[in-house]
Short mmCIF file of C-alpha atoms in Angstrom, two decimals:
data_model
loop_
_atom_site.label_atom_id
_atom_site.label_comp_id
_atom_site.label_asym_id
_atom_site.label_seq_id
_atom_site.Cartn_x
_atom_site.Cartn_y
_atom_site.Cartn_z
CA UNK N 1 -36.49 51.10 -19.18
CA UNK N 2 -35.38 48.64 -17.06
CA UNK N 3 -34.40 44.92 -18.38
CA UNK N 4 -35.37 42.96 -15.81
CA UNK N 5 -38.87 42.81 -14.00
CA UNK N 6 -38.51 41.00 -10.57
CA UNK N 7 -41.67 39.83 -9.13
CA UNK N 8 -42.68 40.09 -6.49
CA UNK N 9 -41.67 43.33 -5.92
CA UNK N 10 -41.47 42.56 -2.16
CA UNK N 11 -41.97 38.87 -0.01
CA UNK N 12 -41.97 38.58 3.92
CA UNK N 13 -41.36 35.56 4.95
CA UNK N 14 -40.89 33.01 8.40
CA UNK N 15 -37.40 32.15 8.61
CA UNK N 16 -36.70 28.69 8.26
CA UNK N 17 -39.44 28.91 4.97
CA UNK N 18 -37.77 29.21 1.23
CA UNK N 19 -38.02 32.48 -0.77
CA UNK N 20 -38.43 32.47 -4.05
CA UNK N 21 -38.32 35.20 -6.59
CA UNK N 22 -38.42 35.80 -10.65
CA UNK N 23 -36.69 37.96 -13.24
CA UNK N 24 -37.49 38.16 -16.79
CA UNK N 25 -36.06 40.00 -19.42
CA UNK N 26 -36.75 41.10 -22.89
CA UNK N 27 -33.75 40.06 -24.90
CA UNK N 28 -31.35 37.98 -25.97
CA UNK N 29 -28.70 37.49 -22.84
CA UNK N 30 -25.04 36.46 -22.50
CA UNK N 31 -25.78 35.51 -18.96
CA UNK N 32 -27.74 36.41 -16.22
CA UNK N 33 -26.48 37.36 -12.92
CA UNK N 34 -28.54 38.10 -9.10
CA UNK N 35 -27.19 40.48 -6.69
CA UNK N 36 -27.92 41.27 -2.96
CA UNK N 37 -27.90 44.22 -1.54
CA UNK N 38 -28.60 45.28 2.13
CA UNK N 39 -30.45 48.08 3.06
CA UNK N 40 -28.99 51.12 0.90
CA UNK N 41 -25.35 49.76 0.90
CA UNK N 42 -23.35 48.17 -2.07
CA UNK N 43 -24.23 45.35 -4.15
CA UNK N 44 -23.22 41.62 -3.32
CA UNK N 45 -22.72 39.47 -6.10
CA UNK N 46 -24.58 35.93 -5.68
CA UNK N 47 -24.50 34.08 -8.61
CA UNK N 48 -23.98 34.08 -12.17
CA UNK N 49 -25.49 31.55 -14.55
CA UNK N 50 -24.55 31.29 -18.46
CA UNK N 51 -27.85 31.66 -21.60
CA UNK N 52 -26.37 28.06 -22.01
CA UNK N 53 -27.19 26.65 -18.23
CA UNK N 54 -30.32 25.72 -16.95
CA UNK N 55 -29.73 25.72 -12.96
CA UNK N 56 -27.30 26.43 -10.70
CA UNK N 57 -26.48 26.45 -6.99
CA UNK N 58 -24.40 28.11 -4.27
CA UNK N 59 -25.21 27.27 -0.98
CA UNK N 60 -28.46 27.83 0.32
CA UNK N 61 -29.26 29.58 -3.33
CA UNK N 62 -30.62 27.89 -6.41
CA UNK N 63 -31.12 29.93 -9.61
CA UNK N 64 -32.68 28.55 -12.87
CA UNK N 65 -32.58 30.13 -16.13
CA UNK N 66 -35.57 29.44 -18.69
CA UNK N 67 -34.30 31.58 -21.96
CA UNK N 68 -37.40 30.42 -24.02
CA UNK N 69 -39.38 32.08 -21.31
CA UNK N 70 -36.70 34.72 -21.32
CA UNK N 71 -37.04 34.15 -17.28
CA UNK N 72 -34.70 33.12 -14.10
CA UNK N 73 -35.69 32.68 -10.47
CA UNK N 74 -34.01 32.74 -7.36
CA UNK N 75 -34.91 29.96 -4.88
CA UNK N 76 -32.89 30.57 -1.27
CA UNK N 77 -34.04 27.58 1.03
CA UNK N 78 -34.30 27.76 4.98
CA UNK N 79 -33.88 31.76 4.88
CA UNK N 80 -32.82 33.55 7.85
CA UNK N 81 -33.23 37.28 9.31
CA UNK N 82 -29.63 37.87 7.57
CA UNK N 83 -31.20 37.33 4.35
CA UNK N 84 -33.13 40.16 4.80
CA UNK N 85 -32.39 42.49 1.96
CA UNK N 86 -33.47 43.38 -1.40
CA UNK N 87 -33.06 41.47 -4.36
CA UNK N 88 -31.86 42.18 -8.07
CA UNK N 89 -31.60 40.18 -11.23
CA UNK N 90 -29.06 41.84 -13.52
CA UNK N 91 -28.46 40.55 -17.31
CA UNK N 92 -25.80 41.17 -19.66
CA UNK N 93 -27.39 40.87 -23.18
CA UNK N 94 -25.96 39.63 -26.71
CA UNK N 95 -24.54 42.94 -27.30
CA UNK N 96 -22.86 43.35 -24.18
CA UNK N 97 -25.32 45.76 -22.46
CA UNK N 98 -25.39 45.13 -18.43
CA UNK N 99 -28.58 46.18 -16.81
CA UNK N 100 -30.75 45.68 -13.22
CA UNK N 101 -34.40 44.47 -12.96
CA UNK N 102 -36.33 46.15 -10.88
CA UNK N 103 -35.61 43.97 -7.77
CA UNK N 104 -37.72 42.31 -4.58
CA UNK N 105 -37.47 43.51 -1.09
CA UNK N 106 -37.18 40.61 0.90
CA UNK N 107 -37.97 40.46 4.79
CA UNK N 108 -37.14 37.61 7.06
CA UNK N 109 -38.52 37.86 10.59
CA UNK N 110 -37.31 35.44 13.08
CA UNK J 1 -8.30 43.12 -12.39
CA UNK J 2 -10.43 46.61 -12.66
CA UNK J 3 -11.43 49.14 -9.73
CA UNK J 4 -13.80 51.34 -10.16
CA UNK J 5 -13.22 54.89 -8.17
CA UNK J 6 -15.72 57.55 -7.78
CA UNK J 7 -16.08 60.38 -5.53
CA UNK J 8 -17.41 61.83 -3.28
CA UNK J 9 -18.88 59.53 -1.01
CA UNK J 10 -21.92 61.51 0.00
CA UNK J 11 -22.80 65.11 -1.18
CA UNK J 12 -25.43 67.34 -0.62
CA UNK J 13 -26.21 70.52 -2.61
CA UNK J 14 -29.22 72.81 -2.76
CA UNK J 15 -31.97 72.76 -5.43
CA UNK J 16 -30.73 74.42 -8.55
CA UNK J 17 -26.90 74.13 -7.91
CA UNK J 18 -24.57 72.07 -10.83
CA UNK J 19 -23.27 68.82 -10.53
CA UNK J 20 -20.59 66.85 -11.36
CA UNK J 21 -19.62 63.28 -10.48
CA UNK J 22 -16.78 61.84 -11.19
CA UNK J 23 -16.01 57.74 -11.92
CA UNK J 24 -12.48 56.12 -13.13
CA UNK J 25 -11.60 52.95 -14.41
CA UNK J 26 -8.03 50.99 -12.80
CA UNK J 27 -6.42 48.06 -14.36
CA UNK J 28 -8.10 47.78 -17.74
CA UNK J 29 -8.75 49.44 -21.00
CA UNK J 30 -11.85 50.35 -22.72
CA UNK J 31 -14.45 49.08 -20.56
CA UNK J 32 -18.11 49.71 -20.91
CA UNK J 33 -19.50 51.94 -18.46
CA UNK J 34 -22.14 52.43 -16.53
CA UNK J 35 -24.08 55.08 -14.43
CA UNK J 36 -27.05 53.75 -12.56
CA UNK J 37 -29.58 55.38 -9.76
CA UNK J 38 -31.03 54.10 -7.48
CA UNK J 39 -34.03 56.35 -5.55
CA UNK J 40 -34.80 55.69 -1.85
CA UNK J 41 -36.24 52.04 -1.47
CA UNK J 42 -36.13 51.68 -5.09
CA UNK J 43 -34.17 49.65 -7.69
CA UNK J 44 -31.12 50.60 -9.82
CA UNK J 45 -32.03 52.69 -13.24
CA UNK J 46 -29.98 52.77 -15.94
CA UNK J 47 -29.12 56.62 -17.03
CA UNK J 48 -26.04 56.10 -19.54
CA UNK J 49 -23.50 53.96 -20.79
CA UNK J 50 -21.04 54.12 -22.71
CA UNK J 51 -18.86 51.87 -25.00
CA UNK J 52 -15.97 54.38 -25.63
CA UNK J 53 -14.89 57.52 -25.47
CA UNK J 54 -17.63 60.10 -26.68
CA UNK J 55 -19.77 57.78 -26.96
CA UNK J 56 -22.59 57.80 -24.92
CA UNK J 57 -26.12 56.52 -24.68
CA UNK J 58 -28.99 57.86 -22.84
CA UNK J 59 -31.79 55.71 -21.48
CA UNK J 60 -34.06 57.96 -19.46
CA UNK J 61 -34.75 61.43 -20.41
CA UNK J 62 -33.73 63.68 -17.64
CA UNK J 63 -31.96 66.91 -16.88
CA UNK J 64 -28.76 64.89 -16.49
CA UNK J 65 -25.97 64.07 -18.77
CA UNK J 66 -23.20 62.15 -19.58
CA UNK J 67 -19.29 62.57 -21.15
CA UNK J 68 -16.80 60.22 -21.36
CA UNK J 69 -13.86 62.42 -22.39
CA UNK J 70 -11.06 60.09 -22.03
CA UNK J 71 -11.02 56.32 -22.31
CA UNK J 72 -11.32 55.48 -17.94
CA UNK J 73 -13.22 58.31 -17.02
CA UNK J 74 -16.97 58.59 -16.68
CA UNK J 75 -18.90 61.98 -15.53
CA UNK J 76 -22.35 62.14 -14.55
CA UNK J 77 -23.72 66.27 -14.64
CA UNK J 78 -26.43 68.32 -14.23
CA UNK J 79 -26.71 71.82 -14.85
CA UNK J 80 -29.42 72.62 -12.32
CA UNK J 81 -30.62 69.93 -10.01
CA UNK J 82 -34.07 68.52 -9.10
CA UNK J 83 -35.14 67.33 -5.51
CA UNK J 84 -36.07 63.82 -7.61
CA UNK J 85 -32.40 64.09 -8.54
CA UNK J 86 -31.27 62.53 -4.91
CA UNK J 87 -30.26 58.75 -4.60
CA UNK J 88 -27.71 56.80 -4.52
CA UNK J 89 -25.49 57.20 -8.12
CA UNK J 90 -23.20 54.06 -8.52
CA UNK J 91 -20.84 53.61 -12.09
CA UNK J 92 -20.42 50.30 -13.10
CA UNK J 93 -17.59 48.90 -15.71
CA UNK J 94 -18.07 45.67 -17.23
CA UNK J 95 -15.39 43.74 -19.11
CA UNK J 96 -16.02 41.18 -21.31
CA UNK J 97 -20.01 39.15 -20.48
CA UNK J 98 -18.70 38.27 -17.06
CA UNK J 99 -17.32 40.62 -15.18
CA UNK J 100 -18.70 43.41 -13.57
CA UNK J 101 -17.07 46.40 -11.45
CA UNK J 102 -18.43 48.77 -9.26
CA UNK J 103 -17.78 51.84 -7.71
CA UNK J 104 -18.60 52.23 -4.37
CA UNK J 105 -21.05 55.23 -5.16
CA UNK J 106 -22.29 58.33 -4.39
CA UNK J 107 -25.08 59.16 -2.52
CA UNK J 108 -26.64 62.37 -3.24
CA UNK J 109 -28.97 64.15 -1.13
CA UNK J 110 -30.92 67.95 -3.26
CA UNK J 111 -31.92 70.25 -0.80
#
């Protein structure tokens, strides 16, 4: 089963507007990572943030990481058609074990 | 730092034929290891991993398995294949909590 449920599970959006999207997981992580990928092709690594940090930014992206809700989200502010893509949360828990949500299909029309 | 290899690219093969993909590990020594899939328009499921050699665990019951014969190689197989078995089949090696490698996949298309 998969780790991490994203919701929503798609989001179309203006650009200029802010997209936000959640992960949460069922156990105990290391850290928690979110990935981008583009229409079928390989994954882009965005960010990674540690069980023992609560936000973090790069950029246009903000991610927060809520472990007693066993939850993260993904803000990206003032989106634009290139951040058209789909969307995945990935965590690596206390054991080691590196798994994908689900993730959200995000479209940006101009 | 690791690379992941796996081949082929893209492969197509009729309903019922075997299969056998194939992923190594570059630059590092017993990683774990991953084999995800990832449907059309879907996300990435977790099939196997695997923390050493032999050792392998299976998350979704399917017609597909998994060996890890030596300590850097990975192989995904199937005796017969299913039209549900096309997508996009990507290994993944991780190292430590932090990093993560990845192959640059195979996309499989069951005719």
């Amino acid at each position: 089963s998969q780790q991490g449920e994203e919701d929503p599970q798609a989001l179309s959006i203006q650009e200029g507007e802010n997209a936000t999207m959640n992960c949460s997981y069922k156990t105990s992580i290391n850290n928690l990572q979110w990935y981008r990928q583009n229409s079928g092709r390989g994954l882009v690594h965005l960010i990674l943030i540690r069980s023992n940090e609560r936000e973090k930014h790069s950029g246009r992206l903000r991610v927060t990481l809520d472990t007693s809700k066993k939850s993260s989200s993904l803000l990206i502010t003032a989106s634009r058609a290139a951040d058209t893509a789909s969307y995945f949360c990935a965590v690596t828990d206390s054991w080691g074990k590196f798994q994908f949500g689900a993730g959200t299909q995000v479209v940006v029309t101009p | 730092s690791q690379t992941i290899h796996q081949w082929p690219a893209t492969l197509v093969q009729p309903v019922g034929s075997p299969l056998s993909l194939e992923c190594t590990v570059e630059g590092t020594s017993n990683p774990n290891l991953y084999w995800y899939r990832q449907a059309a328009g879907r996300g990435l499921q977790l099939l196997f991993y695997s923390v050493g050699i032999g050792q392998i665990s299976s998350e979704v019951p399917q017609n597909l398995s998994a060996s890890r014969p030596q300590d850097r190689q990975f192989i995904l197989s199937s005796k017969k294949l299913l039209l549900s078995d096309s997508g996009f089949y990507l290994c993944v090696g991780t190292r430590f909590s932090y990093e993560q490698y990845f192959g640059p996949g195979t996309r499989l298309t069951v005719t």
